[in-house]
Short mmCIF file of N, CA, C and O in Angstrom, two decimals:
data_model
loop_
_atom_site.label_atom_id
_atom_site.label_comp_id
_atom_site.label_asym_id
_atom_site.label_seq_id
_atom_site.Cartn_x
_atom_site.Cartn_y
_atom_site.Cartn_z
N MET W 163 -2.51 0.69 21.65
CA MET W 163 -2.36 1.61 20.53
C MET W 163 -2.96 0.98 19.27
O MET W 163 -2.87 -0.22 19.05
N ASN W 164 -3.56 1.79 18.44
CA ASN W 164 -4.19 1.30 17.22
C ASN W 164 -3.13 0.87 16.20
O ASN W 164 -2.08 1.48 16.09
N THR W 165 -3.46 -0.15 15.46
CA THR W 165 -2.58 -0.56 14.37
C THR W 165 -2.78 0.40 13.20
O THR W 165 -3.75 1.18 13.16
N VAL W 166 -1.88 0.34 12.24
CA VAL W 166 -2.01 1.16 11.04
C VAL W 166 -3.35 0.88 10.36
O VAL W 166 -4.05 1.81 9.96
N GLN W 167 -3.73 -0.39 10.27
CA GLN W 167 -5.00 -0.74 9.64
C GLN W 167 -6.17 -0.11 10.38
O GLN W 167 -7.07 0.46 9.77
N GLU W 168 -6.17 -0.20 11.70
CA GLU W 168 -7.26 0.38 12.48
C GLU W 168 -7.33 1.89 12.30
O GLU W 168 -8.42 2.46 12.21
N LYS W 169 -6.18 2.54 12.25
CA LYS W 169 -6.16 3.99 12.06
C LYS W 169 -6.74 4.37 10.70
O LYS W 169 -7.56 5.27 10.60
N ILE W 170 -6.29 3.67 9.66
CA ILE W 170 -6.78 3.97 8.32
C ILE W 170 -8.27 3.72 8.22
O ILE W 170 -9.03 4.56 7.71
N GLU W 171 -8.73 2.58 8.69
CA GLU W 171 -10.15 2.27 8.63
C GLU W 171 -10.96 3.31 9.41
O GLU W 171 -12.01 3.77 8.95
N GLY W 172 -10.48 3.69 10.58
CA GLY W 172 -11.18 4.69 11.39
C GLY W 172 -11.28 6.03 10.69
O GLY W 172 -12.33 6.68 10.69
N LEU W 173 -10.18 6.45 10.07
CA LEU W 173 -10.19 7.73 9.34
C LEU W 173 -11.14 7.69 8.16
O LEU W 173 -11.88 8.65 7.91
N LEU W 174 -11.13 6.57 7.43
CA LEU W 174 -12.03 6.46 6.28
C LEU W 174 -13.49 6.46 6.72
O LEU W 174 -14.33 7.12 6.10
N ILE W 175 -13.80 5.75 7.79
CA ILE W 175 -15.17 5.73 8.31
C ILE W 175 -15.58 7.13 8.76
O ILE W 175 -16.71 7.58 8.51
N GLU W 176 -14.64 7.85 9.37
CA GLU W 176 -14.92 9.20 9.86
C GLU W 176 -15.28 10.17 8.72
O GLU W 176 -15.96 11.15 8.95
N THR W 177 -14.86 9.87 7.50
CA THR W 177 -15.21 10.75 6.38
C THR W 177 -16.71 10.74 6.11
O THR W 177 -17.23 11.69 5.52
N GLY W 178 -17.39 9.65 6.49
CA GLY W 178 -18.82 9.56 6.28
C GLY W 178 -19.22 9.36 4.82
O GLY W 178 -20.40 9.50 4.47
N ARG W 179 -18.27 9.02 3.98
CA ARG W 179 -18.57 8.84 2.55
C ARG W 179 -19.42 7.60 2.32
O ARG W 179 -19.21 6.56 2.93
N ALA W 180 -20.35 7.71 1.41
CA ALA W 180 -21.20 6.59 1.04
C ALA W 180 -20.35 5.46 0.47
O ALA W 180 -19.43 5.71 -0.32
N GLY W 181 -20.62 4.26 0.86
CA GLY W 181 -19.92 3.09 0.32
C GLY W 181 -18.57 2.83 0.95
O GLY W 181 -17.86 1.90 0.53
N ILE W 182 -18.19 3.60 1.96
CA ILE W 182 -16.84 3.47 2.52
C ILE W 182 -16.63 2.12 3.19
O ILE W 182 -15.53 1.55 3.12
N LEU W 183 -17.66 1.54 3.79
CA LEU W 183 -17.50 0.23 4.42
C LEU W 183 -17.25 -0.86 3.38
O LEU W 183 -16.46 -1.78 3.61
N ASP W 184 -17.90 -0.75 2.22
CA ASP W 184 -17.65 -1.71 1.14
C ASP W 184 -16.23 -1.55 0.62
O ASP W 184 -15.56 -2.53 0.30
N LEU W 185 -15.75 -0.32 0.53
CA LEU W 185 -14.38 -0.07 0.07
C LEU W 185 -13.37 -0.66 1.06
O LEU W 185 -12.40 -1.30 0.65
N ILE W 186 -13.61 -0.45 2.34
CA ILE W 186 -12.71 -1.01 3.36
C ILE W 186 -12.69 -2.53 3.27
O ILE W 186 -11.62 -3.17 3.37
N ASP W 187 -13.84 -3.14 3.05
CA ASP W 187 -13.91 -4.59 2.89
C ASP W 187 -13.07 -5.03 1.69
O ASP W 187 -12.33 -6.02 1.77
N MET W 188 -13.17 -4.30 0.58
CA MET W 188 -12.37 -4.62 -0.60
C MET W 188 -10.88 -4.47 -0.29
O MET W 188 -10.06 -5.28 -0.71
N MET W 189 -10.51 -3.42 0.47
CA MET W 189 -9.11 -3.20 0.83
C MET W 189 -8.57 -4.37 1.65
O MET W 189 -7.44 -4.83 1.42
N ARG W 190 -9.36 -4.87 2.57
CA ARG W 190 -8.95 -6.02 3.38
C ARG W 190 -8.73 -7.25 2.51
O ARG W 190 -7.73 -7.96 2.63
N LYS W 191 -9.71 -7.51 1.64
CA LYS W 191 -9.65 -8.71 0.80
C LYS W 191 -8.55 -8.65 -0.25
O LYS W 191 -8.02 -9.68 -0.65
N SER W 192 -8.21 -7.45 -0.72
CA SER W 192 -7.22 -7.33 -1.79
C SER W 192 -5.79 -7.21 -1.28
O SER W 192 -4.86 -7.16 -2.07
N GLY W 193 -5.61 -7.17 0.03
CA GLY W 193 -4.26 -7.13 0.57
C GLY W 193 -3.68 -5.75 0.79
O GLY W 193 -2.47 -5.61 0.99
N PHE W 194 -4.50 -4.72 0.75
CA PHE W 194 -4.00 -3.35 0.93
C PHE W 194 -3.18 -3.21 2.21
O PHE W 194 -2.17 -2.53 2.23
N PHE W 195 -3.61 -3.86 3.27
CA PHE W 195 -2.96 -3.69 4.57
C PHE W 195 -1.74 -4.58 4.77
O PHE W 195 -1.02 -4.43 5.75
N THR W 196 -1.48 -5.49 3.84
CA THR W 196 -0.32 -6.38 3.97
C THR W 196 0.71 -6.21 2.86
O THR W 196 1.84 -6.67 3.00
N GLN W 197 0.33 -5.55 1.76
CA GLN W 197 1.25 -5.39 0.63
C GLN W 197 2.39 -4.44 0.96
O GLN W 197 2.24 -3.50 1.74
N PRO W 198 3.56 -4.66 0.34
CA PRO W 198 4.64 -3.68 0.45
C PRO W 198 4.28 -2.45 -0.39
O PRO W 198 3.39 -2.52 -1.25
N CYS W 199 4.95 -1.35 -0.13
CA CYS W 199 4.67 -0.14 -0.89
C CYS W 199 5.42 -0.13 -2.22
O CYS W 199 4.99 0.49 -3.18
N SER W 200 6.55 -0.80 -2.26
CA SER W 200 7.34 -0.85 -3.49
C SER W 200 8.13 -2.15 -3.50
O SER W 200 8.16 -2.87 -2.51
N GLY W 201 8.77 -2.40 -4.62
CA GLY W 201 9.57 -3.62 -4.74
C GLY W 201 10.91 -3.54 -4.05
O GLY W 201 11.41 -4.53 -3.53
N ALA W 202 11.52 -2.34 -4.03
CA ALA W 202 12.87 -2.24 -3.48
C ALA W 202 13.14 -0.93 -2.76
O ALA W 202 14.17 -0.78 -2.15
N PHE W 203 12.24 0.02 -2.82
CA PHE W 203 12.55 1.34 -2.30
C PHE W 203 11.75 1.64 -1.03
O PHE W 203 11.87 0.91 -0.06
N HIS W 204 10.93 2.67 -1.04
CA HIS W 204 10.27 3.09 0.19
C HIS W 204 9.29 2.03 0.71
O HIS W 204 8.44 1.55 -0.01
N LEU W 205 9.49 1.67 1.97
CA LEU W 205 8.63 0.73 2.69
C LEU W 205 8.38 -0.57 1.92
O LEU W 205 7.25 -1.05 1.82
N ALA W 206 9.47 -1.15 1.40
CA ALA W 206 9.40 -2.44 0.71
C ALA W 206 9.38 -3.54 1.77
O ALA W 206 10.35 -4.26 1.97
N LYS W 207 8.27 -3.61 2.49
CA LYS W 207 8.10 -4.60 3.55
C LYS W 207 6.62 -4.89 3.69
O LYS W 207 5.78 -4.14 3.21
N GLU W 208 6.31 -5.99 4.35
CA GLU W 208 4.91 -6.34 4.56
C GLU W 208 4.23 -5.22 5.34
O GLU W 208 4.74 -4.73 6.35
N GLY W 209 3.09 -4.77 4.82
CA GLY W 209 2.35 -3.68 5.45
C GLY W 209 2.84 -2.30 5.07
O GLY W 209 2.29 -1.29 5.52
N GLY W 210 3.84 -2.23 4.21
CA GLY W 210 4.42 -0.94 3.83
C GLY W 210 3.46 -0.03 3.08
O GLY W 210 3.52 1.19 3.23
N LEU W 211 2.57 -0.59 2.29
CA LEU W 211 1.61 0.21 1.53
C LEU W 211 0.69 0.98 2.47
O LEU W 211 0.48 2.19 2.31
N ALA W 212 0.16 0.32 3.47
CA ALA W 212 -0.73 0.98 4.43
C ALA W 212 0.05 2.01 5.25
O ALA W 212 -0.44 3.13 5.47
N GLU W 213 1.26 1.65 5.67
CA GLU W 213 2.07 2.59 6.44
C GLU W 213 2.38 3.85 5.64
O GLU W 213 2.28 4.97 6.13
N HIS W 214 2.75 3.66 4.37
CA HIS W 214 3.03 4.79 3.49
C HIS W 214 1.79 5.68 3.33
O HIS W 214 1.87 6.91 3.41
N SER W 215 0.64 5.06 3.13
CA SER W 215 -0.60 5.82 2.93
C SER W 215 -0.94 6.64 4.17
O SER W 215 -1.35 7.80 4.06
N LEU W 216 -0.75 6.07 5.34
CA LEU W 216 -1.00 6.80 6.58
C LEU W 216 0.01 7.95 6.74
O LEU W 216 -0.36 9.05 7.16
N ASN W 217 1.27 7.71 6.38
CA ASN W 217 2.28 8.77 6.43
C ASN W 217 1.91 9.93 5.51
O ASN W 217 2.05 11.10 5.89
N VAL W 218 1.44 9.62 4.31
CA VAL W 218 1.03 10.65 3.36
C VAL W 218 -0.14 11.45 3.94
O VAL W 218 -0.17 12.68 3.86
N PHE W 219 -1.09 10.76 4.55
CA PHE W 219 -2.22 11.45 5.18
C PHE W 219 -1.74 12.42 6.26
O PHE W 219 -2.18 13.57 6.31
N CYS W 220 -0.86 11.96 7.13
CA CYS W 220 -0.37 12.81 8.23
C CYS W 220 0.30 14.07 7.69
O CYS W 220 0.06 15.18 8.21
N LEU W 221 1.09 13.93 6.64
CA LEU W 221 1.75 15.09 6.04
C LEU W 221 0.74 16.01 5.35
O LEU W 221 0.76 17.23 5.54
N MET W 222 -0.17 15.43 4.57
CA MET W 222 -1.16 16.25 3.87
C MET W 222 -2.08 16.98 4.84
O MET W 222 -2.47 18.13 4.58
N GLU W 223 -2.40 16.35 5.95
CA GLU W 223 -3.26 16.99 6.93
C GLU W 223 -2.56 18.22 7.52
O GLU W 223 -3.17 19.28 7.68
N LYS W 224 -1.28 18.09 7.81
CA LYS W 224 -0.51 19.23 8.34
C LYS W 224 -0.43 20.36 7.31
O LYS W 224 -0.59 21.54 7.64
N LEU W 225 -0.15 19.99 6.06
CA LEU W 225 -0.06 21.00 5.00
C LEU W 225 -1.40 21.71 4.80
O LEU W 225 -1.45 22.93 4.65
N ARG W 226 -2.46 20.95 4.81
CA ARG W 226 -3.80 21.55 4.66
C ARG W 226 -4.09 22.52 5.80
O ARG W 226 -4.57 23.63 5.58
N ASP W 227 -3.76 22.11 7.03
CA ASP W 227 -4.03 22.96 8.19
C ASP W 227 -3.28 24.29 8.12
O ASP W 227 -3.78 25.31 8.57
N VAL W 228 -2.09 24.27 7.54
CA VAL W 228 -1.27 25.49 7.44
C VAL W 228 -1.65 26.32 6.20
O VAL W 228 -1.81 27.54 6.28
N LEU W 229 -1.82 25.65 5.08
CA LEU W 229 -1.99 26.37 3.81
C LEU W 229 -3.45 26.67 3.45
O LEU W 229 -3.74 27.74 2.92
N TYR W 230 -4.34 25.71 3.65
CA TYR W 230 -5.72 25.86 3.19
C TYR W 230 -6.73 25.34 4.22
O TYR W 230 -7.55 24.48 3.90
N PRO W 231 -6.70 25.83 5.43
CA PRO W 231 -7.57 25.25 6.46
C PRO W 231 -9.07 25.38 6.17
O PRO W 231 -9.85 24.53 6.58
N GLU W 232 -9.47 26.40 5.46
CA GLU W 232 -10.89 26.61 5.17
C GLU W 232 -11.29 26.12 3.78
O GLU W 232 -12.44 25.75 3.56
N GLU W 233 -10.34 26.11 2.85
CA GLU W 233 -10.67 25.82 1.45
C GLU W 233 -10.79 24.34 1.13
O GLU W 233 -11.51 23.95 0.21
N ILE W 234 -10.05 23.51 1.85
CA ILE W 234 -10.04 22.07 1.52
C ILE W 234 -10.63 21.30 2.69
O ILE W 234 -10.16 21.39 3.82
N ALA W 235 -11.64 20.51 2.40
CA ALA W 235 -12.31 19.72 3.44
C ALA W 235 -11.38 18.62 3.95
O ALA W 235 -10.69 17.96 3.17
N TRP W 236 -11.41 18.40 5.26
CA TRP W 236 -10.60 17.35 5.87
C TRP W 236 -10.90 15.99 5.23
O TRP W 236 -10.00 15.19 4.98
N GLU W 237 -12.16 15.74 4.94
CA GLU W 237 -12.56 14.46 4.36
C GLU W 237 -11.89 14.23 3.00
O GLU W 237 -11.51 13.11 2.67
N SER W 238 -11.76 15.29 2.22
CA SER W 238 -11.10 15.17 0.91
C SER W 238 -9.63 14.82 1.07
O SER W 238 -9.07 14.02 0.32
N VAL W 239 -8.98 15.42 2.05
CA VAL W 239 -7.58 15.11 2.33
C VAL W 239 -7.45 13.64 2.72
O VAL W 239 -6.57 12.92 2.22
N ALA W 240 -8.33 13.17 3.59
CA ALA W 240 -8.27 11.78 4.04
C ALA W 240 -8.45 10.81 2.87
O ALA W 240 -7.67 9.86 2.71
N VAL W 241 -9.46 11.04 2.05
CA VAL W 241 -9.72 10.14 0.92
C VAL W 241 -8.55 10.15 -0.06
O VAL W 241 -8.06 9.10 -0.47
N CYS W 242 -8.08 11.33 -0.44
CA CYS W 242 -6.98 11.42 -1.41
C CYS W 242 -5.70 10.80 -0.88
O CYS W 242 -5.04 10.03 -1.58
N ALA W 243 -5.33 11.12 0.34
CA ALA W 243 -4.06 10.64 0.90
C ALA W 243 -4.09 9.14 1.16
O ALA W 243 -3.16 8.42 0.79
N LEU W 244 -5.14 8.68 1.80
CA LEU W 244 -5.18 7.27 2.20
C LEU W 244 -5.39 6.32 1.03
O LEU W 244 -4.99 5.16 1.10
N LEU W 245 -5.99 6.81 -0.04
CA LEU W 245 -6.32 5.93 -1.17
C LEU W 245 -5.50 6.21 -2.42
O LEU W 245 -5.74 5.59 -3.46
N HIS W 246 -4.51 7.10 -2.34
CA HIS W 246 -3.78 7.49 -3.55
C HIS W 246 -3.03 6.33 -4.21
O HIS W 246 -2.79 6.36 -5.41
N ASP W 247 -2.65 5.31 -3.47
CA ASP W 247 -1.96 4.15 -4.03
C ASP W 247 -2.80 2.88 -3.97
O ASP W 247 -2.27 1.77 -3.98
N LEU W 248 -4.10 3.03 -3.91
CA LEU W 248 -4.99 1.87 -3.80
C LEU W 248 -4.72 0.84 -4.90
O LEU W 248 -4.82 -0.36 -4.68
N GLY W 249 -4.32 1.29 -6.06
CA GLY W 249 -4.06 0.39 -7.19
C GLY W 249 -2.88 -0.53 -6.99
O GLY W 249 -2.70 -1.48 -7.75
N LYS W 250 -2.06 -0.28 -5.99
CA LYS W 250 -0.91 -1.15 -5.74
C LYS W 250 -1.29 -2.45 -5.03
O LYS W 250 -0.46 -3.35 -4.92
N CYS W 251 -2.50 -2.54 -4.53
CA CYS W 251 -2.85 -3.72 -3.74
C CYS W 251 -3.18 -4.92 -4.61
O CYS W 251 -3.38 -6.01 -4.10
N GLY W 252 -3.23 -4.76 -5.90
CA GLY W 252 -3.47 -5.89 -6.79
C GLY W 252 -4.81 -5.81 -7.48
O GLY W 252 -5.48 -4.78 -7.45
N GLN W 253 -5.19 -6.92 -8.11
CA GLN W 253 -6.46 -6.96 -8.84
C GLN W 253 -6.90 -8.41 -9.00
O GLN W 253 -6.08 -9.32 -9.02
N PHE W 254 -8.17 -8.60 -9.09
CA PHE W 254 -8.77 -9.92 -9.34
C PHE W 254 -8.29 -10.96 -8.32
O PHE W 254 -8.03 -12.10 -8.67
N GLY W 255 -8.11 -10.54 -7.06
CA GLY W 255 -7.70 -11.46 -6.02
C GLY W 255 -6.22 -11.81 -6.03
O GLY W 255 -5.79 -12.69 -5.29
N LYS W 256 -5.44 -11.15 -6.88
CA LYS W 256 -4.00 -11.42 -6.94
C LYS W 256 -3.26 -10.24 -6.33
O LYS W 256 -3.63 -9.08 -6.56
N PRO W 257 -2.20 -10.50 -5.57
CA PRO W 257 -1.46 -9.40 -4.94
C PRO W 257 -0.71 -8.56 -5.96
O PRO W 257 -0.33 -9.04 -7.02
N GLY W 258 -0.50 -7.29 -5.62
CA GLY W 258 0.24 -6.39 -6.50
C GLY W 258 1.72 -6.70 -6.54
O GLY W 258 2.39 -6.49 -7.54
N TYR W 259 2.25 -7.17 -5.42
CA TYR W 259 3.66 -7.53 -5.33
C TYR W 259 3.79 -8.96 -4.82
O TYR W 259 2.96 -9.43 -4.05
N ILE W 260 4.84 -9.63 -5.27
CA ILE W 260 5.15 -10.97 -4.79
C ILE W 260 6.59 -10.99 -4.31
O ILE W 260 7.41 -10.18 -4.76
N PRO W 261 6.94 -11.90 -3.39
CA PRO W 261 8.32 -11.97 -2.93
C PRO W 261 9.27 -12.28 -4.08
O PRO W 261 8.97 -13.10 -4.95
N ASN W 262 10.41 -11.63 -4.09
CA ASN W 262 11.46 -11.86 -5.09
C ASN W 262 12.39 -12.92 -4.53
O ASN W 262 13.31 -12.64 -3.79
N MET W 263 12.12 -14.15 -4.90
CA MET W 263 12.88 -15.28 -4.38
C MET W 263 14.03 -15.63 -5.33
O MET W 263 13.83 -15.81 -6.53
N LEU W 264 15.22 -15.69 -4.77
CA LEU W 264 16.41 -16.01 -5.54
C LEU W 264 16.83 -17.45 -5.27
O LEU W 264 16.69 -17.95 -4.16
N LYS W 265 17.37 -18.07 -6.29
CA LYS W 265 17.88 -19.43 -6.12
C LYS W 265 19.13 -19.37 -5.27
O LYS W 265 19.99 -18.53 -5.46
N GLY W 266 19.21 -20.29 -4.33
CA GLY W 266 20.42 -20.37 -3.52
C GLY W 266 21.55 -20.97 -4.33
O GLY W 266 21.33 -21.66 -5.32
N ARG W 267 22.77 -20.68 -3.93
CA ARG W 267 23.94 -21.20 -4.64
C ARG W 267 24.25 -22.61 -4.10
O ARG W 267 24.45 -22.80 -2.91
N ALA W 268 24.29 -23.56 -5.00
CA ALA W 268 24.57 -24.94 -4.63
C ALA W 268 26.04 -25.11 -4.25
O ALA W 268 26.92 -24.51 -4.86
N THR W 269 26.26 -25.89 -3.23
CA THR W 269 27.63 -26.25 -2.80
C THR W 269 27.67 -27.75 -2.60
O THR W 269 26.63 -28.42 -2.61
N LYS W 270 28.85 -28.27 -2.37
CA LYS W 270 28.94 -29.71 -2.10
C LYS W 270 28.19 -30.07 -0.83
O LYS W 270 27.52 -31.09 -0.75
N ALA W 271 28.31 -29.20 0.17
CA ALA W 271 27.64 -29.46 1.44
C ALA W 271 26.13 -29.28 1.34
O ALA W 271 25.38 -29.92 2.06
N ASN W 272 25.69 -28.41 0.44
CA ASN W 272 24.26 -28.14 0.29
C ASN W 272 23.93 -28.08 -1.21
O ASN W 272 23.81 -26.99 -1.79
N PRO W 273 23.77 -29.24 -1.84
CA PRO W 273 23.55 -29.25 -3.29
C PRO W 273 22.18 -28.71 -3.74
O PRO W 273 22.01 -28.32 -4.89
N ASN W 274 21.21 -28.68 -2.85
CA ASN W 274 19.87 -28.20 -3.19
C ASN W 274 19.42 -27.13 -2.18
O ASN W 274 18.53 -27.37 -1.35
N PRO W 275 20.00 -25.94 -2.25
CA PRO W 275 19.65 -24.90 -1.28
C PRO W 275 18.24 -24.37 -1.50
O PRO W 275 17.72 -24.37 -2.61
N GLU W 276 17.63 -23.92 -0.41
CA GLU W 276 16.30 -23.31 -0.47
C GLU W 276 16.41 -21.91 -1.08
O GLU W 276 17.41 -21.22 -0.87
N PRO W 277 15.39 -21.49 -1.83
CA PRO W 277 15.39 -20.11 -2.32
C PRO W 277 15.35 -19.13 -1.15
O PRO W 277 14.80 -19.43 -0.09
N VAL W 278 15.93 -17.95 -1.34
CA VAL W 278 15.93 -16.91 -0.31
C VAL W 278 15.39 -15.62 -0.92
O VAL W 278 15.55 -15.36 -2.11
N GLN W 279 14.74 -14.82 -0.09
CA GLN W 279 14.19 -13.56 -0.57
C GLN W 279 15.32 -12.55 -0.73
O GLN W 279 16.16 -12.38 0.16
N SER W 280 15.34 -11.87 -1.85
CA SER W 280 16.36 -10.87 -2.14
C SER W 280 16.36 -9.77 -1.10
O SER W 280 15.29 -9.30 -0.69
N GLU W 281 17.54 -9.36 -0.66
CA GLU W 281 17.63 -8.24 0.27
C GLU W 281 17.63 -6.90 -0.48
O GLU W 281 17.12 -5.91 0.02
N LYS W 282 18.19 -6.88 -1.69
CA LYS W 282 18.26 -5.63 -2.46
C LYS W 282 16.92 -5.25 -3.06
O LYS W 282 16.58 -4.08 -3.15
N LYS W 283 16.19 -6.23 -3.53
CA LYS W 283 14.86 -5.99 -4.10
C LYS W 283 13.93 -7.10 -3.61
O LYS W 283 13.72 -8.09 -4.29
N PRO W 284 13.38 -6.92 -2.40
CA PRO W 284 12.63 -8.02 -1.79
C PRO W 284 11.32 -8.39 -2.48
O PRO W 284 10.82 -9.49 -2.30
N TYR W 285 10.76 -7.48 -3.29
CA TYR W 285 9.48 -7.76 -3.95
C TYR W 285 9.54 -7.42 -5.44
O TYR W 285 10.29 -6.54 -5.85
N LEU W 286 8.72 -8.12 -6.21
CA LEU W 286 8.56 -7.86 -7.64
C LEU W 286 7.09 -7.56 -7.91
O LEU W 286 6.21 -8.07 -7.22
N THR W 287 6.84 -6.75 -8.93
CA THR W 287 5.47 -6.56 -9.37
C THR W 287 4.95 -7.90 -9.88
O THR W 287 5.65 -8.61 -10.62
N ASN W 288 3.77 -8.26 -9.49
CA ASN W 288 3.20 -9.55 -9.86
C ASN W 288 3.01 -9.64 -11.37
O ASN W 288 2.22 -8.89 -11.95
N PRO W 289 3.70 -10.57 -12.04
CA PRO W 289 3.57 -10.68 -13.49
C PRO W 289 2.22 -11.24 -13.94
O PRO W 289 1.90 -11.17 -15.13
N ASP W 290 1.44 -11.78 -13.02
CA ASP W 290 0.13 -12.34 -13.37
C ASP W 290 -0.96 -11.28 -13.47
O ASP W 290 -2.09 -11.59 -13.85
N LEU W 291 -0.63 -10.03 -13.12
CA LEU W 291 -1.63 -8.96 -13.19
C LEU W 291 -1.76 -8.43 -14.62
O LEU W 291 -0.78 -8.39 -15.37
N LEU W 292 -2.95 -7.99 -14.95
CA LEU W 292 -3.15 -7.27 -16.19
C LEU W 292 -2.39 -5.96 -16.04
O LEU W 292 -2.56 -5.24 -15.05
N TYR W 293 -1.50 -5.65 -16.98
CA TYR W 293 -0.67 -4.46 -16.79
C TYR W 293 -1.48 -3.19 -16.99
O TYR W 293 -1.93 -2.88 -18.08
N ILE W 294 -1.66 -2.50 -15.90
CA ILE W 294 -2.27 -1.17 -15.87
C ILE W 294 -1.50 -0.43 -14.78
O ILE W 294 -1.35 -0.94 -13.67
N ASP W 295 -0.98 0.75 -15.09
CA ASP W 295 -0.26 1.52 -14.07
C ASP W 295 -1.08 1.63 -12.81
O ASP W 295 -2.29 1.83 -12.86
N HIS W 296 -0.41 1.54 -11.65
CA HIS W 296 -1.14 1.61 -10.39
C HIS W 296 -1.83 2.96 -10.22
O HIS W 296 -2.86 3.05 -9.56
N GLU W 297 -1.30 3.99 -10.84
CA GLU W 297 -1.95 5.30 -10.75
C GLU W 297 -3.34 5.25 -11.40
O GLU W 297 -4.29 5.84 -10.88
N ILE W 298 -3.46 4.53 -12.49
CA ILE W 298 -4.75 4.41 -13.18
C ILE W 298 -5.67 3.48 -12.38
O ILE W 298 -6.85 3.78 -12.17
N ARG W 299 -5.14 2.35 -11.89
CA ARG W 299 -5.97 1.44 -11.08
C ARG W 299 -6.45 2.10 -9.81
O ARG W 299 -7.52 1.76 -9.29
N SER W 300 -5.69 3.05 -9.28
CA SER W 300 -6.08 3.74 -8.04
C SER W 300 -7.29 4.62 -8.22
O SER W 300 -8.00 4.92 -7.26
N ILE W 301 -7.55 5.06 -9.44
CA ILE W 301 -8.69 5.92 -9.71
C ILE W 301 -9.95 5.09 -9.58
O ILE W 301 -10.92 5.39 -9.04
#
């Protein structure tokens, strides 16, 4: 079975859009396929961003087929759905999200505990990024 990354790349290539291979290369290098989708909510896990994007595509494709099968090109649905959160993958080689590591509580038995990743909010927006809303970066 194809991985989420293989499915997304295949769909994007199928659109036949100029420059799509360069875009896919950028997506690979920028972490699109490994980033979480959010810090604490929907698909806050490794690879969540790609999974979310594929889910959006599947829903939009069904809606298009029912509501506007002739008016909206399949390729437009694929590009819009799969790339709508492209700005979440980061910028300038830095990831969009980083693990939210909490200091462990020191005890007599373990005076120097290792940091642990938060369960409630496993990821934080990377503070090293130039602040631009991901909606704007996605354009």
